[in-house]
Amino acid sequence: MVAKIIDGNAVARHVRQECKEQTQALKAQGVTPGLAVIIVGDNPASKVYVANKVKACTEVGLASTVYAFEADTPDTVVEAKIQALNADPAVHGILVQLPLPAHYDAKRVLACISVDKDVDGFHLYNVGALAQGETVFPPCTPYGVSKMLEYENIPVAGQNVVVVGASNIVGKPMAMMLMQRDATVAICHAKTRDLAQFTILADILVVAAGVPNLILPQMVRTGAVVIDVGINRLPNGKLVGDVDFEGVRQKASYISPVPGGVGPMTITMLVHNTVQAAKRSLAGAEAQLTESLA
Ligand code: GUN
């Protein structure tokens, strides 16, 4: 068996086209979806991510503004900026690029973001809502994986899903999202003994560990769907995921490549969430108007 490659760029184009149409409809009603991005310090990878987020917003027709702070900026200054953005009706989504410098309490900063503008889905309220299957803004990377499965018509209900990696940004929300879609989910992590005994059971294997070549062909069931969320830069400069792509593609039924797999979906789902936030704010404003007219 040779796996079908899931083209993340194609799925991203499809979702972005939907976002573009919804943005045009919003603009016709006088609302331009707006994203505010806060970046603190000069982490080079974060700067690239932020530039790519702004570019994607522009391409789809959203407004975006970046607020860049020096690494030694007091947290009170950043928190005051978030409060101002919470109150700004032109801003529908607020994103604080992570990681923050070490002297920040990231949870406290994220908690300042209005739940209605939390397009990254990292606010504790949205995390809790996700656990109950009710979130408005699912975190972008796992949401992107979920969309990729949907786009390829890969069934999830009743399937054995193994998620490798238990981060707050990917592994944990991924598990909750797929459990919500009636999968049987196991989460493995750095301390899991004998990883292969779990991965071999997976109908759908999602790997987000940040370890090149962690998943070898003998760890994968024939016909499994393999989604590689890892992004690792090798010493020779090559970008690879966590999966031995060439080996595993001979065994899997579907596989996502790196680059060109999950990567383009993360930013796309951020754009999607921001458009949804703008739609919700318009619907909220209309509901308020109806109430005041009643
Ligand atoms: N850093 C790495 N991934 C992400 C993400 O999805 N959102 C934010 N805000 N920061 C990140």
PDB file of C-alpha atoms and ligand atoms in Angstrom:
ATOM      1  CA  MET A   1       0.000   0.000   0.000  1.00  0.00           C
ATOM      2  CA  VAL A   2       1.228   3.490  -0.813  1.00  0.00           C
ATOM      3  CA  ALA A   3      -0.516   6.274   1.065  1.00  0.00           C
ATOM      4  CA  LYS A   4      -2.474   9.112  -0.476  1.00  0.00           C
ATOM      5  CA  ILE A   5      -0.737  12.348   0.448  1.00  0.00           C
ATOM      6  CA  ILE A   6      -3.023  14.839   2.174  1.00  0.00           C
ATOM      7  CA  ASP A   7      -2.227  18.178   0.536  1.00  0.00           C
ATOM      8  CA  GLY A   8      -2.544  20.756   3.329  1.00  0.00           C
ATOM      9  CA  ASN A   9      -2.111  23.597   0.836  1.00  0.00           C
ATOM     10  CA  ALA A  10      -5.161  22.393  -1.142  1.00  0.00           C
ATOM     11  CA  VAL A  11      -7.316  22.077   2.006  1.00  0.00           C
ATOM     12  CA  ALA A  12      -6.089  25.503   3.164  1.00  0.00           C
ATOM     13  CA  ARG A  13      -7.004  27.057  -0.209  1.00  0.00           C
ATOM     14  CA  HIS A  14     -10.498  25.574   0.056  1.00  0.00           C
ATOM     15  CA  VAL A  15     -11.078  26.928   3.595  1.00  0.00           C
ATOM     16  CA  ARG A  16      -9.545  30.321   2.717  1.00  0.00           C
ATOM     17  CA  GLN A  17     -11.885  30.646  -0.257  1.00  0.00           C
ATOM     18  CA  GLU A  18     -14.857  30.112   2.093  1.00  0.00           C
ATOM     19  CA  CYS A  19     -13.372  32.717   4.463  1.00  0.00           C
ATOM     20  CA  LYS A  20     -12.940  35.154   1.563  1.00  0.00           C
ATOM     21  CA  GLU A  21     -16.606  34.822   0.565  1.00  0.00           C
ATOM     22  CA  GLN A  22     -17.764  35.282   4.172  1.00  0.00           C
ATOM     23  CA  THR A  23     -15.464  38.296   4.561  1.00  0.00           C
ATOM     24  CA  GLN A  24     -16.929  39.910   1.431  1.00  0.00           C
ATOM     25  CA  ALA A  25     -20.432  39.350   2.818  1.00  0.00           C
ATOM     26  CA  LEU A  26     -19.412  40.918   6.150  1.00  0.00           C
ATOM     27  CA  LYS A  27     -17.835  43.887   4.399  1.00  0.00           C
ATOM     28  CA  ALA A  28     -21.067  44.425   2.476  1.00  0.00           C
ATOM     29  CA  GLN A  29     -22.709  44.808   5.894  1.00  0.00           C
ATOM     30  CA  GLY A  30     -20.062  47.326   6.998  1.00  0.00           C
ATOM     31  CA  VAL A  31     -17.884  44.964   9.055  1.00  0.00           C
ATOM     32  CA  THR A  32     -14.245  44.191   8.198  1.00  0.00           C
ATOM     33  CA  PRO A  33     -13.000  41.256  10.295  1.00  0.00           C
ATOM     34  CA  GLY A  34     -10.008  42.511  12.288  1.00  0.00           C
ATOM     35  CA  LEU A  35      -7.185  40.611  13.989  1.00  0.00           C
ATOM     36  CA  ALA A  36      -4.772  42.118  16.532  1.00  0.00           C
ATOM     37  CA  VAL A  37      -1.511  40.248  17.067  1.00  0.00           C
ATOM     38  CA  ILE A  38       0.710  40.864  20.083  1.00  0.00           C
ATOM     39  CA  ILE A  39       4.321  39.769  19.958  1.00  0.00           C
ATOM     40  CA  VAL A  40       6.779  40.277  22.805  1.00  0.00           C
ATOM     41  CA  GLY A  41      10.539  39.917  22.342  1.00  0.00           C
ATOM     42  CA  ASP A  42      12.461  38.910  19.238  1.00  0.00           C
ATOM     43  CA  ASN A  43      12.092  35.138  18.906  1.00  0.00           C
ATOM     44  CA  PRO A  44      12.957  34.679  15.199  1.00  0.00           C
ATOM     45  CA  ALA A  45      10.480  31.806  14.648  1.00  0.00           C
ATOM     46  CA  SER A  46       7.676  33.834  16.267  1.00  0.00           C
ATOM     47  CA  LYS A  47       8.460  36.782  13.974  1.00  0.00           C
ATOM     48  CA  VAL A  48       8.120  34.514  10.916  1.00  0.00           C
ATOM     49  CA  TYR A  49       4.831  33.045  12.216  1.00  0.00           C
ATOM     50  CA  VAL A  50       3.421  36.526  12.872  1.00  0.00           C
ATOM     51  CA  ALA A  51       4.459  37.780   9.414  1.00  0.00           C
ATOM     52  CA  ASN A  52       2.736  34.749   7.850  1.00  0.00           C
ATOM     53  CA  LYS A  53      -0.432  35.352   9.881  1.00  0.00           C
ATOM     54  CA  VAL A  54      -0.593  38.977   8.704  1.00  0.00           C
ATOM     55  CA  LYS A  55      -0.006  37.894   5.095  1.00  0.00           C
ATOM     56  CA  ALA A  56      -2.830  35.325   5.263  1.00  0.00           C
ATOM     57  CA  CYS A  57      -5.220  37.918   6.731  1.00  0.00           C
ATOM     58  CA  THR A  58      -4.402  40.383   3.947  1.00  0.00           C
ATOM     59  CA  GLU A  59      -4.905  37.744   1.240  1.00  0.00           C
ATOM     60  CA  VAL A  60      -8.364  36.882   2.556  1.00  0.00           C
ATOM     61  CA  GLY A  61      -9.361  40.545   3.026  1.00  0.00           C
ATOM     62  CA  LEU A  62      -9.125  40.864   6.817  1.00  0.00           C
ATOM     63  CA  ALA A  63      -7.585  43.841   8.625  1.00  0.00           C
ATOM     64  CA  SER A  64      -4.683  42.984  10.895  1.00  0.00           C
ATOM     65  CA  THR A  65      -2.433  44.988  13.196  1.00  0.00           C
ATOM     66  CA  VAL A  66       0.727  43.818  14.948  1.00  0.00           C
ATOM     67  CA  TYR A  67       1.679  45.237  18.345  1.00  0.00           C
ATOM     68  CA  ALA A  68       5.361  44.449  18.980  1.00  0.00           C
ATOM     69  CA  PHE A  69       6.842  44.920  22.448  1.00  0.00           C
ATOM     70  CA  GLU A  70      10.446  44.673  23.674  1.00  0.00           C
ATOM     71  CA  ALA A  71      11.225  41.530  25.700  1.00  0.00           C
ATOM     72  CA  ASP A  72      11.630  43.552  28.922  1.00  0.00           C
ATOM     73  CA  THR A  73       8.200  45.230  28.656  1.00  0.00           C
ATOM     74  CA  PRO A  74       6.346  44.876  32.002  1.00  0.00           C
ATOM     75  CA  ASP A  75       3.408  42.451  31.798  1.00  0.00           C
ATOM     76  CA  THR A  76       1.077  45.220  33.023  1.00  0.00           C
ATOM     77  CA  VAL A  77       1.748  47.157  29.789  1.00  0.00           C
ATOM     78  CA  VAL A  78       0.862  44.167  27.595  1.00  0.00           C
ATOM     79  CA  GLU A  79      -2.200  43.405  29.712  1.00  0.00           C
ATOM     80  CA  ALA A  80      -3.384  47.034  29.401  1.00  0.00           C
ATOM     81  CA  LYS A  81      -3.002  46.773  25.602  1.00  0.00           C
ATOM     82  CA  ILE A  82      -5.132  43.610  25.598  1.00  0.00           C
ATOM     83  CA  GLN A  83      -7.826  45.388  27.649  1.00  0.00           C
ATOM     84  CA  ALA A  84      -7.844  48.252  25.141  1.00  0.00           C
ATOM     85  CA  LEU A  85      -8.172  45.789  22.246  1.00  0.00           C
ATOM     86  CA  ASN A  86     -10.987  43.974  24.099  1.00  0.00           C
ATOM     87  CA  ALA A  87     -12.900  47.264  24.059  1.00  0.00           C
ATOM     88  CA  ASP A  88     -12.136  48.130  20.417  1.00  0.00           C
ATOM     89  CA  PRO A  89     -15.118  47.224  18.184  1.00  0.00           C
ATOM     90  CA  ALA A  90     -12.892  47.096  15.060  1.00  0.00           C
ATOM     91  CA  VAL A  91     -10.938  44.197  16.607  1.00  0.00           C
ATOM     92  CA  HIS A  92     -12.687  40.821  16.468  1.00  0.00           C
ATOM     93  CA  GLY A  93      -9.759  38.544  17.263  1.00  0.00           C
ATOM     94  CA  ILE A  94      -6.768  38.949  19.590  1.00  0.00           C
ATOM     95  CA  LEU A  95      -3.761  36.677  19.495  1.00  0.00           C
ATOM     96  CA  VAL A  96      -0.735  36.715  21.791  1.00  0.00           C
ATOM     97  CA  GLN A  97       2.114  34.949  20.043  1.00  0.00           C
ATOM     98  CA  LEU A  98       3.693  32.263  22.238  1.00  0.00           C
ATOM     99  CA  PRO A  99       6.139  31.672  23.763  1.00  0.00           C
ATOM    100  CA  LEU A 100       6.243  34.838  25.851  1.00  0.00           C
ATOM    101  CA  PRO A 101       9.556  35.813  27.505  1.00  0.00           C
ATOM    102  CA  ALA A 102      10.299  33.827  30.671  1.00  0.00           C
ATOM    103  CA  HIS A 103       9.340  36.608  33.115  1.00  0.00           C
ATOM    104  CA  TYR A 104       5.717  36.494  31.872  1.00  0.00           C
ATOM    105  CA  ASP A 105       2.951  34.366  33.346  1.00  0.00           C
ATOM    106  CA  ALA A 106       1.473  33.299  29.988  1.00  0.00           C
ATOM    107  CA  LYS A 107      -1.742  31.946  31.554  1.00  0.00           C
ATOM    108  CA  ARG A 108      -2.399  35.288  33.239  1.00  0.00           C
ATOM    109  CA  VAL A 109      -1.803  37.208  30.006  1.00  0.00           C
ATOM    110  CA  LEU A 110      -4.046  34.872  27.979  1.00  0.00           C
ATOM    111  CA  ALA A 111      -6.762  35.195  30.621  1.00  0.00           C
ATOM    112  CA  CYS A 112      -6.952  38.956  29.848  1.00  0.00           C
ATOM    113  CA  ILE A 113      -8.224  38.277  26.321  1.00  0.00           C
ATOM    114  CA  SER A 114     -11.987  38.609  25.988  1.00  0.00           C
ATOM    115  CA  VAL A 115     -13.477  35.138  25.539  1.00  0.00           C
ATOM    116  CA  ASP A 116     -15.375  36.492  22.501  1.00  0.00           C
ATOM    117  CA  LYS A 117     -12.081  37.536  20.817  1.00  0.00           C
ATOM    118  CA  ASP A 118      -9.977  34.503  21.814  1.00  0.00           C
ATOM    119  CA  VAL A 119      -9.404  33.270  18.250  1.00  0.00           C
ATOM    120  CA  ASP A 120      -6.466  31.080  19.351  1.00  0.00           C
ATOM    121  CA  GLY A 121      -8.785  29.240  21.764  1.00  0.00           C
ATOM    122  CA  PHE A 122      -6.188  29.351  24.583  1.00  0.00           C
ATOM    123  CA  HIS A 123      -8.272  31.185  27.220  1.00  0.00           C
ATOM    124  CA  LEU A 124      -9.147  28.869  30.110  1.00  0.00           C
ATOM    125  CA  TYR A 125     -12.860  29.403  29.427  1.00  0.00           C
ATOM    126  CA  ASN A 126     -12.491  28.171  25.846  1.00  0.00           C
ATOM    127  CA  VAL A 127     -10.308  25.260  26.984  1.00  0.00           C
ATOM    128  CA  GLY A 128     -13.030  24.262  29.456  1.00  0.00           C
ATOM    129  CA  ALA A 129     -15.750  24.732  26.855  1.00  0.00           C
ATOM    130  CA  LEU A 130     -13.800  22.497  24.455  1.00  0.00           C
ATOM    131  CA  ALA A 131     -13.692  19.799  27.145  1.00  0.00           C
ATOM    132  CA  GLN A 132     -17.501  19.989  27.196  1.00  0.00           C
ATOM    133  CA  GLY A 133     -17.779  20.029  23.396  1.00  0.00           C
ATOM    134  CA  GLU A 134     -19.055  23.597  23.301  1.00  0.00           C
ATOM    135  CA  THR A 135     -16.131  25.772  22.310  1.00  0.00           C
ATOM    136  CA  VAL A 136     -16.578  28.659  19.899  1.00  0.00           C
ATOM    137  CA  PHE A 137     -12.919  28.934  18.922  1.00  0.00           C
ATOM    138  CA  PRO A 138     -11.150  25.576  18.668  1.00  0.00           C
ATOM    139  CA  PRO A 139      -7.338  25.937  18.820  1.00  0.00           C
ATOM    140  CA  CYS A 140      -6.043  26.412  15.276  1.00  0.00           C
ATOM    141  CA  THR A 141      -3.620  23.513  14.765  1.00  0.00           C
ATOM    142  CA  PRO A 142      -5.887  20.666  15.956  1.00  0.00           C
ATOM    143  CA  TYR A 143      -8.821  22.381  14.240  1.00  0.00           C
ATOM    144  CA  GLY A 144      -6.769  22.294  11.039  1.00  0.00           C
ATOM    145  CA  VAL A 145      -6.106  18.568  11.461  1.00  0.00           C
ATOM    146  CA  SER A 146      -9.795  17.957  12.038  1.00  0.00           C
ATOM    147  CA  LYS A 147     -10.626  19.892   8.827  1.00  0.00           C
ATOM    148  CA  MET A 148      -8.060  17.857   6.863  1.00  0.00           C
ATOM    149  CA  LEU A 149      -9.740  14.608   7.963  1.00  0.00           C
ATOM    150  CA  GLU A 150     -13.133  16.055   7.060  1.00  0.00           C
ATOM    151  CA  TYR A 151     -11.913  17.238   3.637  1.00  0.00           C
ATOM    152  CA  GLU A 152     -10.619  13.745   2.813  1.00  0.00           C
ATOM    153  CA  ASN A 153     -13.858  12.153   4.102  1.00  0.00           C
ATOM    154  CA  ILE A 154     -11.886  10.075   6.589  1.00  0.00           C
ATOM    155  CA  PRO A 155     -14.313   8.648   9.162  1.00  0.00           C
ATOM    156  CA  VAL A 156     -13.522   9.447  12.791  1.00  0.00           C
ATOM    157  CA  ALA A 157     -16.444   8.009  14.796  1.00  0.00           C
ATOM    158  CA  GLY A 158     -15.551   4.676  16.351  1.00  0.00           C
ATOM    159  CA  GLN A 159     -11.948   4.840  15.120  1.00  0.00           C
ATOM    160  CA  ASN A 160      -8.917   4.246  17.323  1.00  0.00           C
ATOM    161  CA  VAL A 161      -7.023   7.531  17.465  1.00  0.00           C
ATOM    162  CA  VAL A 162      -3.596   7.786  19.055  1.00  0.00           C
ATOM    163  CA  VAL A 163      -2.232  11.286  19.665  1.00  0.00           C
ATOM    164  CA  VAL A 164       1.500  11.433  20.334  1.00  0.00           C
ATOM    165  CA  GLY A 165       2.251  14.618  22.287  1.00  0.00           C
ATOM    166  CA  ALA A 166       0.255  16.079  25.179  1.00  0.00           C
ATOM    167  CA  SER A 167       0.819  19.841  24.746  1.00  0.00           C
ATOM    168  CA  ASN A 168      -1.862  22.391  25.586  1.00  0.00           C
ATOM    169  CA  ILE A 169      -1.635  23.822  22.046  1.00  0.00           C
ATOM    170  CA  VAL A 170      -1.939  20.596  20.043  1.00  0.00           C
ATOM    171  CA  GLY A 171      -2.095  17.194  21.781  1.00  0.00           C
ATOM    172  CA  LYS A 172      -4.690  17.801  24.491  1.00  0.00           C
ATOM    173  CA  PRO A 173      -7.169  19.844  22.384  1.00  0.00           C
ATOM    174  CA  MET A 174      -6.694  17.395  19.481  1.00  0.00           C
ATOM    175  CA  ALA A 175      -7.690  14.504  21.733  1.00  0.00           C
ATOM    176  CA  MET A 176     -10.742  16.356  23.025  1.00  0.00           C
ATOM    177  CA  MET A 177     -11.869  17.348  19.538  1.00  0.00           C
ATOM    178  CA  LEU A 178     -11.652  13.817  18.159  1.00  0.00           C
ATOM    179  CA  MET A 179     -13.290  12.375  21.266  1.00  0.00           C
ATOM    180  CA  GLN A 180     -16.114  14.837  20.603  1.00  0.00           C
ATOM    181  CA  ARG A 181     -16.370  13.251  17.139  1.00  0.00           C
ATOM    182  CA  ASP A 182     -16.822   9.851  18.837  1.00  0.00           C
ATOM    183  CA  ALA A 183     -13.330   8.452  18.333  1.00  0.00           C
ATOM    184  CA  THR A 184     -11.649   6.264  20.939  1.00  0.00           C
ATOM    185  CA  VAL A 185      -8.616   8.341  21.881  1.00  0.00           C
ATOM    186  CA  ALA A 186      -5.317   7.617  23.629  1.00  0.00           C
ATOM    187  CA  ILE A 187      -2.711  10.283  24.349  1.00  0.00           C
ATOM    188  CA  CYS A 188       0.958   9.319  24.497  1.00  0.00           C
ATOM    189  CA  HIS A 189       3.818  11.586  25.565  1.00  0.00           C
ATOM    190  CA  ALA A 190       7.525  11.731  26.365  1.00  0.00           C
ATOM    191  CA  LYS A 191       7.157   9.384  29.359  1.00  0.00           C
ATOM    192  CA  THR A 192       5.003   6.767  27.609  1.00  0.00           C
ATOM    193  CA  ARG A 193       6.637   3.332  27.951  1.00  0.00           C
ATOM    194  CA  ASP A 194       6.891   1.422  24.655  1.00  0.00           C
ATOM    195  CA  LEU A 195       5.252   3.979  22.374  1.00  0.00           C
ATOM    196  CA  ALA A 196       4.890   1.419  19.577  1.00  0.00           C
ATOM    197  CA  GLN A 197       2.432  -0.745  21.528  1.00  0.00           C
ATOM    198  CA  PHE A 198       0.004   2.201  21.359  1.00  0.00           C
ATOM    199  CA  THR A 199       0.767   3.584  17.885  1.00  0.00           C
ATOM    200  CA  ILE A 200       0.322   0.164  16.261  1.00  0.00           C
ATOM    201  CA  LEU A 201      -3.346   0.173  17.387  1.00  0.00           C
ATOM    202  CA  ALA A 202      -4.117   3.502  15.718  1.00  0.00           C
ATOM    203  CA  ASP A 203      -6.524   3.810  12.819  1.00  0.00           C
ATOM    204  CA  ILE A 204      -5.634   7.508  12.925  1.00  0.00           C
ATOM    205  CA  LEU A 205      -2.226   8.516  14.289  1.00  0.00           C
ATOM    206  CA  VAL A 206      -1.618  12.209  15.032  1.00  0.00           C
ATOM    207  CA  VAL A 207       1.980  12.991  15.915  1.00  0.00           C
ATOM    208  CA  ALA A 208       2.958  16.278  17.570  1.00  0.00           C
ATOM    209  CA  ALA A 209       6.079  15.505  19.577  1.00  0.00           C
ATOM    210  CA  GLY A 210       8.801  17.604  17.936  1.00  0.00           C
ATOM    211  CA  VAL A 211      11.141  14.624  17.480  1.00  0.00           C
ATOM    212  CA  PRO A 212      12.365  13.825  13.948  1.00  0.00           C
ATOM    213  CA  ASN A 213      11.905  10.198  12.872  1.00  0.00           C
ATOM    214  CA  LEU A 214      10.018   9.313  16.059  1.00  0.00           C
ATOM    215  CA  ILE A 215       7.471   7.258  14.109  1.00  0.00           C
ATOM    216  CA  LEU A 216       8.950   4.410  12.069  1.00  0.00           C
ATOM    217  CA  PRO A 217       7.063   2.070   9.693  1.00  0.00           C
ATOM    218  CA  GLN A 218       7.034  -0.850  12.157  1.00  0.00           C
ATOM    219  CA  MET A 219       5.095   1.369  14.617  1.00  0.00           C
ATOM    220  CA  VAL A 220       2.236   1.949  12.163  1.00  0.00           C
ATOM    221  CA  ARG A 221      -0.678  -0.354  11.325  1.00  0.00           C
ATOM    222  CA  THR A 222      -1.108  -1.120   7.617  1.00  0.00           C
ATOM    223  CA  GLY A 223      -3.778   1.222   6.257  1.00  0.00           C
ATOM    224  CA  ALA A 224      -3.560   3.755   9.108  1.00  0.00           C
ATOM    225  CA  VAL A 225      -4.086   7.483   8.549  1.00  0.00           C
ATOM    226  CA  VAL A 226      -0.970   9.353   9.694  1.00  0.00           C
ATOM    227  CA  ILE A 227      -1.026  13.095  10.413  1.00  0.00           C
ATOM    228  CA  ASP A 228       2.356  14.669  11.130  1.00  0.00           C
ATOM    229  CA  VAL A 229       2.163  17.910  13.114  1.00  0.00           C
ATOM    230  CA  GLY A 230       5.919  18.046  13.866  1.00  0.00           C
ATOM    231  CA  ILE A 231       8.125  20.740  12.354  1.00  0.00           C
ATOM    232  CA  ASN A 232      11.835  20.111  12.914  1.00  0.00           C
ATOM    233  CA  ARG A 233      14.840  21.760  11.299  1.00  0.00           C
ATOM    234  CA  LEU A 234      17.659  19.225  10.801  1.00  0.00           C
ATOM    235  CA  PRO A 235      21.329  20.317  11.123  1.00  0.00           C
ATOM    236  CA  ASN A 236      21.563  20.202   7.294  1.00  0.00           C
ATOM    237  CA  GLY A 237      18.754  22.796   7.129  1.00  0.00           C
ATOM    238  CA  LYS A 238      16.064  20.364   5.908  1.00  0.00           C
ATOM    239  CA  LEU A 239      12.555  20.768   7.359  1.00  0.00           C
ATOM    240  CA  VAL A 240      11.030  17.462   8.515  1.00  0.00           C
ATOM    241  CA  GLY A 241       8.148  16.253  10.668  1.00  0.00           C
ATOM    242  CA  ASP A 242       8.122  13.591  13.385  1.00  0.00           C
ATOM    243  CA  VAL A 243       7.338  10.723  11.011  1.00  0.00           C
ATOM    244  CA  ASP A 244       9.721   8.760   8.772  1.00  0.00           C
ATOM    245  CA  PHE A 245       7.742   9.955   5.756  1.00  0.00           C
ATOM    246  CA  GLU A 246       9.282   7.747   3.063  1.00  0.00           C
ATOM    247  CA  GLY A 247       9.036   4.581   5.184  1.00  0.00           C
ATOM    248  CA  VAL A 248       5.576   5.163   6.648  1.00  0.00           C
ATOM    249  CA  ARG A 249       3.975   6.208   3.351  1.00  0.00           C
ATOM    250  CA  GLN A 250       4.544   2.637   2.100  1.00  0.00           C
ATOM    251  CA  LYS A 251       2.238   1.366   4.849  1.00  0.00           C
ATOM    252  CA  ALA A 252      -0.340   4.061   5.585  1.00  0.00           C
ATOM    253  CA  SER A 253      -3.543   4.771   3.643  1.00  0.00           C
ATOM    254  CA  TYR A 254      -3.183   8.558   4.059  1.00  0.00           C
ATOM    255  CA  ILE A 255      -0.229  10.641   5.212  1.00  0.00           C
ATOM    256  CA  SER A 256       0.327  14.379   5.624  1.00  0.00           C
ATOM    257  CA  PRO A 257       3.751  15.667   4.521  1.00  0.00           C
ATOM    258  CA  VAL A 258       6.061  18.221   6.150  1.00  0.00           C
ATOM    259  CA  PRO A 259       6.192  20.838   4.780  1.00  0.00           C
ATOM    260  CA  GLY A 260       2.853  21.204   2.988  1.00  0.00           C
ATOM    261  CA  GLY A 261       0.646  19.309   5.436  1.00  0.00           C
ATOM    262  CA  VAL A 262      -0.684  20.648   8.723  1.00  0.00           C
ATOM    263  CA  GLY A 263       1.487  23.828   8.572  1.00  0.00           C
ATOM    264  CA  PRO A 264      -0.693  25.825   6.142  1.00  0.00           C
ATOM    265  CA  MET A 265      -3.820  24.780   8.050  1.00  0.00           C
ATOM    266  CA  THR A 266      -2.868  26.404  11.371  1.00  0.00           C
ATOM    267  CA  ILE A 267      -2.852  29.934   9.977  1.00  0.00           C
ATOM    268  CA  THR A 268      -5.895  29.212   7.832  1.00  0.00           C
ATOM    269  CA  MET A 269      -7.945  28.215  10.878  1.00  0.00           C
ATOM    270  CA  LEU A 270      -6.834  31.409  12.635  1.00  0.00           C
ATOM    271  CA  VAL A 271      -8.286  33.379   9.715  1.00  0.00           C
ATOM    272  CA  HIS A 272     -11.405  31.193   9.901  1.00  0.00           C
ATOM    273  CA  ASN A 273     -11.816  31.808  13.646  1.00  0.00           C
ATOM    274  CA  THR A 274     -11.377  35.571  13.163  1.00  0.00           C
ATOM    275  CA  VAL A 275     -14.084  35.649  10.480  1.00  0.00           C
ATOM    276  CA  GLN A 276     -16.364  33.642  12.812  1.00  0.00           C
ATOM    277  CA  ALA A 277     -15.628  36.148  15.615  1.00  0.00           C
ATOM    278  CA  ALA A 278     -16.641  39.018  13.314  1.00  0.00           C
ATOM    279  CA  LYS A 279     -19.844  37.179  12.346  1.00  0.00           C
ATOM    280  CA  ARG A 280     -20.649  36.595  16.005  1.00  0.00           C
ATOM    281  CA  SER A 281     -20.027  40.227  16.881  1.00  0.00           C
ATOM    282  CA  LEU A 282     -22.333  41.382  14.056  1.00  0.00           C
ATOM    283  CA  ALA A 283     -25.013  38.902  15.144  1.00  0.00           C
ATOM    284  CA  GLY A 284     -24.583  40.128  18.746  1.00  0.00           C
ATOM    285  CA  ALA A 285     -24.923  43.768  17.695  1.00  0.00           C
ATOM    286  CA  GLU A 286     -28.061  42.951  15.702  1.00  0.00           C
ATOM    287  CA  ALA A 287     -29.550  41.016  18.637  1.00  0.00           C
ATOM    288  CA  GLN A 288     -28.885  44.008  20.927  1.00  0.00           C
ATOM    289  CA  LEU A 289     -30.576  46.329  18.446  1.00  0.00           C
ATOM    290  CA  THR A 290     -33.607  44.016  18.287  1.00  0.00           C
ATOM    291  CA  GLU A 291     -33.743  43.961  22.084  1.00  0.00           C
ATOM    292  CA  SER A 292     -33.604  47.726  22.347  1.00  0.00           C
ATOM    293  CA  LEU A 293     -36.323  48.074  19.705  1.00  0.00           C
ATOM    294  CA  ALA A 294     -38.539  45.504  21.428  1.00  0.00           C
TER     295      ALA A 294
HETATM  296  N1  GUN B   1       3.181  29.499  19.071  1.00  0.00           N
HETATM  297  C1  GUN B   1       3.230  28.317  18.445  1.00  0.00           C
HETATM  298  N2  GUN B   1       2.020  27.983  17.949  1.00  0.00           N
HETATM  299  C2  GUN B   1       1.187  28.986  18.285  1.00  0.00           C
HETATM  300  C3  GUN B   1      -0.190  29.230  18.056  1.00  0.00           C
HETATM  301  O1  GUN B   1      -0.925  28.444  17.437  1.00  0.00           O
HETATM  302  N3  GUN B   1      -0.672  30.390  18.568  1.00  0.00           N
HETATM  303  C4  GUN B   1       0.099  31.267  19.256  1.00  0.00           C
HETATM  304  N4  GUN B   1      -0.477  32.367  19.729  1.00  0.00           N
HETATM  305  N5  GUN B   1       1.367  31.070  19.481  1.00  0.00           N
HETATM  306  C5  GUN B   1       1.912  29.942  18.996  1.00  0.00           C
END
